[in-house]
mmCIF file of C-alpha atoms in Angstrom:
data_model
loop_
_atom_site.group_PDB
_atom_site.id
_atom_site.type_symbol
_atom_site.label_atom_id
_atom_site.label_comp_id
_atom_site.label_asym_id
_atom_site.label_seq_id
_atom_site.Cartn_x
_atom_site.Cartn_y
_atom_site.Cartn_z
ATOM 1 C CA MET I 1 -37.268 -16.218 47.278
ATOM 2 C CA PRO I 2 -35.379 -15.949 43.972
ATOM 3 C CA VAL I 3 -37.394 -15.171 40.843
ATOM 4 C CA LYS I 4 -36.515 -17.661 38.109
ATOM 5 C CA SER I 5 -36.977 -17.126 34.409
ATOM 6 C CA ARG I 6 -35.394 -17.814 31.043
ATOM 7 C CA GLY I 7 -33.090 -14.821 31.577
ATOM 8 C CA GLY I 8 -31.698 -16.070 34.891
ATOM 9 C CA THR I 9 -32.386 -15.616 38.594
ATOM 10 C CA MET I 10 -32.820 -12.460 40.595
ATOM 11 C CA ASN I 11 -31.242 -13.306 43.924
ATOM 12 C CA ASP I 12 -30.629 -11.517 47.207
ATOM 13 C CA ASN I 13 -27.547 -9.740 45.831
ATOM 14 C CA GLN I 14 -29.706 -7.728 43.432
ATOM 15 C CA SER I 15 -32.002 -6.503 46.225
ATOM 16 C CA VAL I 16 -29.342 -5.671 48.810
ATOM 17 C CA HIS I 17 -29.205 -2.018 47.688
ATOM 18 C CA VAL I 18 -32.888 -1.604 48.438
ATOM 19 C CA ALA I 19 -32.388 -2.982 51.918
ATOM 20 C CA ASP I 20 -29.601 -0.458 52.454
ATOM 21 C CA GLY I 21 -31.980 2.388 51.613
ATOM 22 C CA ASN I 22 -30.380 3.226 48.278
ATOM 23 C CA PRO I 23 -33.108 4.692 45.976
ATOM 24 C CA ASP I 24 -31.132 3.667 42.891
ATOM 25 C CA GLY I 25 -31.385 0.071 44.075
ATOM 26 C CA LEU I 26 -35.180 0.332 44.009
ATOM 27 C CA ASP I 27 -35.080 1.388 40.365
ATOM 28 C CA VAL I 28 -32.792 -1.540 39.546
ATOM 29 C CA LEU I 29 -35.117 -3.965 41.350
ATOM 30 C CA LEU I 30 -38.260 -2.570 39.673
ATOM 31 C CA ALA I 31 -36.658 -2.706 36.244
ATOM 32 C CA CYS I 32 -35.430 -6.265 36.858
ATOM 33 C CA VAL I 33 -38.847 -7.482 38.038
ATOM 34 C CA HIS I 34 -40.476 -5.791 35.059
ATOM 35 C CA ALA I 35 -38.089 -7.501 32.641
ATOM 36 C CA GLN I 36 -38.466 -10.926 34.253
ATOM 37 C CA LEU I 37 -42.271 -10.624 34.291
ATOM 38 C CA GLY I 38 -42.231 -9.711 30.618
ATOM 39 C CA ILE I 39 -40.177 -12.812 29.798
ATOM 40 C CA ALA I 40 -42.577 -14.980 31.770
ATOM 41 C CA VAL I 41 -45.613 -13.560 29.951
ATOM 42 C CA HIS I 42 -43.939 -13.937 26.545
ATOM 43 C CA ASP I 43 -42.835 -17.525 27.231
ATOM 44 C CA ARG I 44 -46.272 -18.522 28.466
ATOM 45 C CA LEU I 45 -48.119 -17.046 25.474
ATOM 46 C CA MET I 46 -45.649 -18.445 22.953
ATOM 47 C CA ALA I 47 -45.502 -21.942 24.449
ATOM 48 C CA GLN I 48 -45.589 -24.760 21.925
ATOM 49 C CA GLY I 49 -44.885 -22.404 19.020
ATOM 50 C CA GLY I 50 -47.950 -20.232 19.345
ATOM 51 C CA VAL I 51 -50.751 -19.021 21.549
ATOM 52 C CA PRO I 52 -52.208 -22.116 23.282
ATOM 53 C CA GLU I 53 -55.863 -22.824 23.846
ATOM 54 C CA LEU I 54 -56.269 -21.816 27.464
ATOM 55 C CA ARG I 55 -58.745 -22.945 30.057
ATOM 56 C CA ASP I 56 -60.567 -20.209 31.913
ATOM 57 C CA PRO I 57 -58.237 -20.167 34.987
ATOM 58 C CA ASP I 58 -55.170 -20.038 32.743
ATOM 59 C CA LEU I 59 -56.667 -17.238 30.642
ATOM 60 C CA ALA I 60 -57.443 -15.203 33.748
ATOM 61 C CA LEU I 61 -53.903 -15.685 35.044
ATOM 62 C CA ASP I 62 -52.361 -14.652 31.733
ATOM 63 C CA ARG I 63 -54.496 -11.546 31.572
ATOM 64 C CA LEU I 64 -53.543 -10.681 35.145
ATOM 65 C CA LEU I 65 -49.832 -11.153 34.391
ATOM 66 C CA ALA I 66 -50.030 -9.091 31.214
ATOM 67 C CA SER I 67 -51.879 -6.291 33.005
ATOM 68 C CA ALA I 68 -49.327 -6.288 35.835
ATOM 69 C CA HIS I 69 -46.518 -6.200 33.284
ATOM 70 C CA ARG I 70 -47.962 -3.174 31.481
ATOM 71 C CA THR I 71 -48.661 -1.312 34.715
ATOM 72 C CA ALA I 72 -45.192 -1.982 36.132
ATOM 73 C CA GLY I 73 -43.601 -0.953 32.841
ATOM 74 C CA LYS I 74 -45.410 2.383 32.781
ATOM 75 C CA ALA I 75 -44.490 3.063 36.399
ATOM 76 C CA VAL I 76 -40.812 2.241 35.883
ATOM 77 C CA THR I 77 -40.585 4.230 32.650
ATOM 78 C CA ALA I 78 -42.193 7.309 34.198
ATOM 79 C CA ARG I 79 -39.992 7.086 37.293
ATOM 80 C CA LEU I 80 -36.759 6.760 35.351
ATOM 81 C CA ALA I 81 -37.698 9.508 32.883
ATOM 82 C CA ARG I 82 -38.561 11.877 35.706
ATOM 83 C CA GLU I 83 -35.363 11.223 37.612
ATOM 84 C CA SER I 84 -33.200 11.484 34.485
ATOM 85 C CA ARG I 85 -34.481 15.058 34.008
ATOM 86 C CA GLN I 86 -34.796 16.260 37.610
ATOM 87 C CA GLY I 87 -32.694 13.963 39.764
ATOM 88 C CA ARG I 88 -29.403 15.307 38.412
ATOM 89 C CA ASP I 89 -29.933 18.965 39.299
ATOM 90 C CA HIS I 90 -26.949 19.099 41.646
ATOM 91 C CA ARG I 91 -24.652 16.687 39.896
ATOM 92 C CA VAL I 92 -22.174 17.472 37.148
ATOM 93 C CA GLU I 93 -20.562 14.448 35.563
ATOM 94 C CA PRO I 94 -16.788 14.379 36.047
ATOM 95 C CA LEU I 95 -14.592 15.120 33.086
ATOM 96 C CA GLU I 96 -13.294 11.981 31.446
ATOM 97 C CA ALA I 97 -11.340 13.563 28.600
ATOM 98 C CA ASP I 98 -8.090 11.844 29.534
ATOM 99 C CA HIS I 99 -9.764 8.453 29.165
ATOM 100 C CA MET I 100 -12.138 9.224 26.286
ATOM 101 C CA LEU I 101 -10.037 11.490 24.059
ATOM 102 C CA ALA I 102 -6.432 12.031 25.135
ATOM 103 C CA GLY I 103 -5.718 8.316 24.985
ATOM 104 C CA ARG I 104 -6.586 8.127 21.293
ATOM 105 C CA PRO I 105 -3.650 7.867 18.843
ATOM 106 C CA ALA I 106 -2.016 11.195 18.003
ATOM 107 C CA THR I 107 -2.491 10.545 14.287
ATOM 108 C CA VAL I 108 -6.260 10.223 14.803
ATOM 109 C CA ARG I 109 -6.455 13.409 16.886
ATOM 110 C CA LEU I 110 -4.458 15.269 14.222
ATOM 111 C CA LYS I 111 -6.513 13.943 11.311
ATOM 112 C CA TYR I 112 -9.831 15.014 12.859
ATOM 113 C CA ARG I 113 -8.547 18.171 14.573
ATOM 114 C CA ARG I 114 -10.449 20.608 12.357
ATOM 115 C CA ASP I 115 -13.775 18.820 12.902
ATOM 116 C CA ALA I 116 -13.190 18.362 16.651
ATOM 117 C CA LEU I 117 -12.598 22.104 17.056
ATOM 118 C CA ARG I 118 -15.716 22.835 14.997
ATOM 119 C CA ILE I 119 -17.786 20.631 17.352
ATOM 120 C CA ALA I 120 -16.250 22.369 20.371
ATOM 121 C CA ARG I 121 -17.244 25.780 18.970
ATOM 122 C CA ALA I 122 -20.824 24.536 18.480
ATOM 123 C CA TYR I 123 -21.015 23.717 22.193
ATOM 124 C CA TRP I 124 -19.537 27.093 23.161
ATOM 125 C CA PRO I 125 -21.171 29.555 20.731
ATOM 126 C CA ARG I 126 -20.299 32.431 23.055
ATOM 127 C CA ASP I 127 -19.267 33.027 26.674
ATOM 128 C CA LEU I 128 -22.149 31.147 28.303
ATOM 129 C CA VAL I 129 -20.788 31.746 31.805
ATOM 130 C CA GLY I 130 -20.833 35.489 31.099
ATOM 131 C CA ALA I 131 -24.387 35.238 29.760
ATOM 132 C CA VAL I 132 -25.589 33.519 32.933
ATOM 133 C CA GLN I 133 -23.766 36.020 35.141
ATOM 134 C CA ALA I 134 -25.430 38.864 33.218
ATOM 135 C CA THR I 135 -28.783 37.171 33.824
ATOM 136 C CA LEU I 136 -28.089 37.031 37.556
ATOM 137 C CA ARG I 137 -27.252 40.758 37.529
ATOM 138 C CA LEU I 138 -30.542 41.489 35.777
ATOM 139 C CA LEU I 139 -32.354 39.461 38.409
ATOM 140 C CA GLY I 140 -30.730 41.681 41.041
ATOM 141 C CA GLU I 141 -32.108 44.736 39.245
ATOM 142 C CA LEU I 142 -35.535 43.112 39.106
ATOM 143 C CA SER I 143 -35.468 42.470 42.841
ATOM 144 C CA GLU I 144 -34.751 46.155 43.435
ATOM 145 C CA VAL I 145 -37.696 47.086 41.220
ATOM 146 C CA LEU I 146 -39.997 44.728 43.130
ATOM 147 C CA ASP I 147 -38.836 46.256 46.425
ATOM 148 C CA ALA I 148 -39.550 49.796 45.248
ATOM 149 C CA ALA I 149 -42.705 51.438 46.548
ATOM 150 C CA GLN I 150 -43.541 53.370 43.362
ATOM 151 C CA ASP I 151 -45.183 51.881 40.290
ATOM 152 C CA ARG I 152 -42.393 50.581 38.035
ATOM 153 C CA THR I 153 -44.251 47.681 36.453
ATOM 154 C CA GLY I 154 -43.284 48.817 32.951
ATOM 155 C CA TYR I 155 -39.588 48.806 33.779
ATOM 156 C CA ALA I 156 -39.936 45.408 35.485
ATOM 157 C CA ARG I 157 -41.365 44.001 32.253
ATOM 158 C CA GLU I 158 -38.397 45.399 30.318
ATOM 159 C CA VAL I 159 -36.018 43.620 32.706
ATOM 160 C CA VAL I 160 -37.945 40.354 32.304
ATOM 161 C CA GLU I 161 -37.667 40.635 28.509
ATOM 162 C CA GLN I 162 -33.909 41.132 28.860
ATOM 163 C CA LEU I 163 -33.756 38.094 31.149
ATOM 164 C CA ASP I 164 -35.504 35.956 28.544
ATOM 165 C CA ALA I 165 -33.160 37.195 25.809
ATOM 166 C CA ARG I 166 -30.090 36.306 27.891
ATOM 167 C CA LEU I 167 -31.401 32.819 28.589
ATOM 168 C CA ALA I 168 -32.174 32.366 24.888
ATOM 169 C CA GLU I 169 -28.466 32.960 24.167
ATOM 170 C CA VAL I 170 -27.568 29.911 26.246
ATOM 171 C CA LEU I 171 -30.087 27.821 24.313
ATOM 172 C CA ARG I 172 -28.003 28.271 21.174
ATOM 173 C CA LEU I 173 -26.397 25.029 22.341
ATOM 174 C CA PRO I 174 -27.060 21.944 20.204
ATOM 175 C CA GLN I 175 -30.335 20.387 21.340
ATOM 176 C CA PRO I 176 -29.798 17.200 23.360
ATOM 177 C CA ARG I 177 -30.400 14.059 21.369
ATOM 178 C CA ARG I 178 -30.334 10.374 22.167
ATOM 179 C CA ARG I 179 -26.815 8.985 22.382
ATOM 180 C CA PRO I 180 -25.389 5.489 22.969
ATOM 181 C CA ALA I 181 -25.291 4.365 26.581
ATOM 182 C CA ALA I 182 -21.696 3.196 26.247
ATOM 183 C CA LEU I 183 -18.894 4.331 23.983
ATOM 184 C CA THR I 184 -17.414 1.861 21.539
ATOM 185 C CA GLY I 185 -14.245 3.899 21.036
ATOM 186 C CA THR I 186 -14.316 3.430 17.263
ATOM 187 C CA ASP I 187 -15.545 6.869 16.171
ATOM 188 C CA TYR I 188 -13.382 9.720 17.464
ATOM 189 C CA LEU I 189 -15.648 12.596 16.435
ATOM 190 C CA ALA I 190 -18.709 10.876 17.909
ATOM 191 C CA THR I 191 -16.746 10.500 21.138
ATOM 192 C CA VAL I 192 -15.904 14.211 21.119
ATOM 193 C CA GLU I 193 -19.565 15.124 20.712
ATOM 194 C CA ILE I 194 -20.759 12.682 23.377
ATOM 195 C CA PHE I 195 -18.177 14.032 25.813
ATOM 196 C CA LEU I 196 -19.420 17.584 25.284
ATOM 197 C CA ALA I 197 -23.100 16.596 25.183
ATOM 198 C CA ARG I 198 -22.810 15.007 28.614
ATOM 199 C CA GLN I 199 -21.791 18.370 30.037
ATOM 200 C CA ALA I 200 -24.315 20.387 27.988
ATOM 201 C CA GLU I 201 -27.475 18.306 28.356
ATOM 202 C CA GLN I 202 -28.423 19.251 31.914
ATOM 203 C CA LEU I 203 -27.472 22.876 31.243
ATOM 204 C CA PHE I 204 -29.859 22.966 28.288
ATOM 205 C CA TYR I 205 -32.767 21.476 30.257
ATOM 206 C CA ASP I 206 -32.185 23.714 33.291
ATOM 207 C CA VAL I 207 -32.194 26.860 31.131
ATOM 208 C CA GLU I 208 -35.408 25.713 29.440
ATOM 209 C CA ARG I 209 -36.937 25.199 32.879
ATOM 210 C CA ALA I 210 -35.768 28.679 33.987
ATOM 211 C CA ARG I 211 -37.400 30.266 30.927
ATOM 212 C CA GLN I 212 -40.590 28.355 31.713
ATOM 213 C CA LEU I 213 -40.518 29.672 35.298
ATOM 214 C CA LEU I 214 -39.984 33.184 33.958
ATOM 215 C CA ASP I 215 -42.815 32.950 31.448
ATOM 216 C CA GLU I 216 -45.429 30.989 33.392
ATOM 217 C CA GLU I 217 -44.920 32.131 36.993
ATOM 218 C CA LEU I 218 -43.074 35.448 37.171
ATOM 219 C CA THR I 219 -44.453 37.368 34.177
ATOM 220 C CA PRO I 220 -48.161 36.882 35.085
ATOM 221 C CA LEU I 221 -47.502 38.539 38.456
ATOM 222 C CA LEU I 222 -46.023 41.741 37.054
ATOM 223 C CA PRO I 223 -49.224 43.554 35.974
ATOM 224 C CA THR I 224 -50.622 43.264 39.487
ATOM 225 C CA ILE I 225 -47.599 43.711 41.734
ATOM 226 C CA ASP I 226 -48.782 47.212 42.747
ATOM 227 C CA ASP I 227 -52.340 46.097 43.414
ATOM 228 C CA ALA I 228 -51.743 43.886 46.438
ATOM 229 C CA ALA I 229 -48.899 43.050 48.773
ATOM 230 C CA GLY I 230 -49.587 39.370 48.238
ATOM 231 C CA TYR I 231 -48.759 39.604 44.570
ATOM 232 C CA LEU I 232 -45.634 41.605 45.348
ATOM 233 C CA SER I 233 -44.300 39.010 47.765
ATOM 234 C CA GLY I 234 -45.231 36.281 45.285
ATOM 235 C CA ALA I 235 -43.192 37.930 42.530
ATOM 236 C CA GLU I 236 -40.231 38.346 44.873
ATOM 237 C CA ALA I 237 -40.414 34.663 45.846
ATOM 238 C CA VAL I 238 -40.470 33.534 42.203
ATOM 239 C CA ALA I 239 -37.538 35.839 41.396
ATOM 240 C CA GLN I 240 -35.555 34.308 44.273
ATOM 241 C CA ASP I 241 -36.373 30.783 43.064
ATOM 242 C CA LEU I 242 -35.189 31.756 39.613
ATOM 243 C CA ALA I 243 -31.950 33.170 41.028
ATOM 244 C CA ASP I 244 -31.316 29.932 42.946
ATOM 245 C CA ASP I 245 -31.879 27.897 39.767
ATOM 246 C CA LEU I 246 -29.526 30.126 37.787
ATOM 247 C CA GLU I 247 -26.737 29.650 40.330
ATOM 248 C CA GLN I 248 -26.853 25.952 39.441
ATOM 249 C CA VAL I 249 -27.004 26.865 35.737
ATOM 250 C CA LYS I 250 -23.825 28.900 36.195
ATOM 251 C CA ASN I 251 -22.055 25.858 37.704
ATOM 252 C CA LEU I 252 -23.146 23.747 34.741
ATOM 253 C CA ALA I 253 -21.921 26.414 32.313
ATOM 254 C CA VAL I 254 -18.526 26.446 34.042
ATOM 255 C CA ALA I 255 -18.355 22.643 33.717
ATOM 256 C CA LEU I 256 -19.153 22.880 30.000
ATOM 257 C CA SER I 257 -16.486 25.562 29.515
ATOM 258 C CA ARG I 258 -13.925 23.207 31.067
ATOM 259 C CA ALA I 259 -15.046 20.370 28.786
ATOM 260 C CA VAL I 260 -14.704 22.577 25.693
ATOM 261 C CA ALA I 261 -11.251 23.683 26.877
ATOM 262 C CA GLU I 262 -10.253 20.024 27.303
ATOM 263 C CA VAL I 263 -11.291 19.210 23.726
ATOM 264 C CA GLU I 264 -9.346 22.221 22.421
ATOM 265 C CA LYS I 265 -6.283 21.247 24.442
ATOM 266 C CA ILE I 266 -6.372 17.598 23.360
ATOM 267 C CA SER I 267 -6.875 18.700 19.748
ATOM 268 C CA SER I 268 -3.813 20.959 19.834
ATOM 269 C CA ASP I 269 -1.285 19.319 22.152
ATOM 270 C CA PHE I 270 1.147 17.172 20.163
ATOM 271 C CA VAL I 271 4.195 17.646 22.374
ATOM 272 C CA GLY I 272 6.324 14.512 22.082
ATOM 273 C CA ALA I 273 3.845 12.851 19.683
ATOM 274 C CA ASP I 274 4.910 10.399 16.982
ATOM 275 C CA LEU I 275 3.284 11.697 13.800
ATOM 276 C CA ARG I 276 5.635 10.156 11.267
ATOM 277 C CA HIS I 277 2.779 8.141 9.692
ATOM 278 C CA ALA I 278 0.162 10.916 9.858
ATOM 279 C CA ASN I 279 -1.696 11.947 6.715
ATOM 280 C CA MET I 280 -1.192 15.722 6.572
ATOM 281 C CA ASP I 281 -3.631 16.422 3.725
ATOM 282 C CA GLY I 282 -6.245 18.958 4.837
ATOM 283 C CA VAL I 283 -5.028 19.049 8.441
ATOM 284 C CA LEU I 284 -5.455 22.339 10.308
ATOM 285 C CA LEU I 285 -1.987 23.071 11.720
ATOM 286 C CA GLU I 286 -2.296 26.588 13.098
ATOM 287 C CA GLY I 287 -2.380 26.531 16.905
ATOM 288 C CA ILE I 288 -0.716 23.127 17.347
ATOM 289 C CA ARG I 289 1.821 22.859 20.181
ATOM 290 C CA TRP I 290 4.899 20.686 19.638
ATOM 291 C CA ASP I 291 8.519 20.287 20.732
ATOM 292 C CA ALA I 292 11.802 18.709 19.671
ATOM 293 C CA ALA I 293 10.491 15.250 20.609
ATOM 294 C CA THR I 294 7.562 15.522 18.174
ATOM 295 C CA ILE I 295 8.201 13.395 15.094
ATOM 296 C CA TRP I 296 6.681 14.814 11.896
ATOM 297 C CA PRO I 297 6.303 13.033 8.560
ATOM 298 C CA GLU I 298 9.367 13.223 6.351
ATOM 299 C CA GLY I 299 9.890 16.665 4.854
ATOM 300 C CA TRP I 300 7.456 18.467 7.152
ATOM 301 C CA GLU I 301 9.513 19.526 10.172
ATOM 302 C CA ALA I 302 11.450 22.258 8.356
ATOM 303 C CA LEU I 303 8.228 23.800 7.016
ATOM 304 C CA ILE I 304 6.518 23.631 10.399
ATOM 305 C CA ARG I 305 9.496 25.052 12.246
ATOM 306 C CA ARG I 306 9.537 28.136 9.984
ATOM 307 C CA ALA I 307 5.868 28.759 10.820
ATOM 308 C CA SER I 308 6.270 28.254 14.595
ATOM 309 C CA LEU I 309 6.952 30.540 17.538
ATOM 310 C CA PRO I 310 8.114 29.720 21.079
ATOM 311 C CA VAL I 311 5.440 29.549 23.775
ATOM 312 C CA GLY I 312 6.151 32.078 26.486
ATOM 313 C CA GLY I 313 6.995 30.574 29.855
ATOM 314 C CA GLU I 314 7.253 27.005 28.561
ATOM 315 C CA HIS I 315 10.804 26.049 27.682
ATOM 316 C CA GLY I 316 11.170 24.122 24.441
ATOM 317 C CA ILE I 317 7.481 24.300 23.479
ATOM 318 C CA LEU I 318 6.585 25.744 20.066
ATOM 319 C CA ILE I 319 3.226 26.721 18.601
ATOM 320 C CA ILE I 320 2.420 26.847 14.914
ATOM 321 C CA ALA I 321 1.477 30.499 14.353
ATOM 322 C CA ALA I 322 0.417 30.140 10.710
ATOM 323 C CA GLU I 323 0.086 27.460 8.078
ATOM 324 C CA PRO I 324 3.418 26.762 6.311
ATOM 325 C CA HIS I 325 3.357 29.238 3.435
ATOM 326 C CA ASP I 326 4.675 26.871 0.808
ATOM 327 C CA SER I 327 2.370 23.980 1.653
ATOM 328 C CA VAL I 328 -0.839 23.144 -0.150
ATOM 329 C CA LEU I 329 -2.874 23.165 3.062
ATOM 330 C CA PRO I 330 -5.740 25.621 3.600
ATOM 331 C CA ALA I 331 -4.837 28.505 5.879
ATOM 332 C CA ASP I 332 -8.242 29.266 7.399
ATOM 333 C CA ALA I 333 -8.364 28.955 11.193
#
């Protein structure tokens, strides 16, 4: 039976995903019912311009509806929050740079190139893939220590401290913050950051969770691993869980590295671009790729050509090796 309200009707089409066994459909249905129930409660309480004088049966019904609304809201909110953190462990969002960034006008990409590259560097403060791989190697050393018969608890603690330090390097990423659900396409730099944040967010949370596992589950077992075989096997099991989690972290780090590379490429590739109306004041030119089809503002091509070198293996492609020496532009990279 359809549920009718001021906001419309929830019909069979909105519940078909639940019938098909799709768990996402259940979330949609719960959220829809919660919203419709909230509208019904609000409309009933605000009828005739204010809270009406209710008879006892009406008052009981309103209280029941309001209680159901609050309970359903808490359940839906908790479910969605939990799944947003944990339900994406094995999913990396596909790169959408061609749609989100490369399609923006060349003059816009050139104008904000310096800031876009600065944002990219913030999301790749160092080789995060290398840091995760080093962490996995340390975990291998720890497993060997746990397998050893002699007492090497002190050395195991040293390895755990190194593990924590390596994971802390990855957490130099910008902390995830709330972002708009949909892009408006009006702010290029915001789009750059959202594109990178989508790749970095799950990586950040997974590394935090790995450090928590290290601190709360593995470290407490180390002082007693030589006292009982049960503790030893427990430490080995936690170390294996941590290694499995870090394999996923490595995949997320690789995805982020590709996203950063896409931003750098889009910020530097102006082959065939029409830049005749670009404002060149303050633009970072070093590293830009261009060719004979690129149209520069009047008076700029000769300066840029003198500062450019051919790109090896790519016929006709030039790269600006240094800022034009007789321009007024800053030369810092």
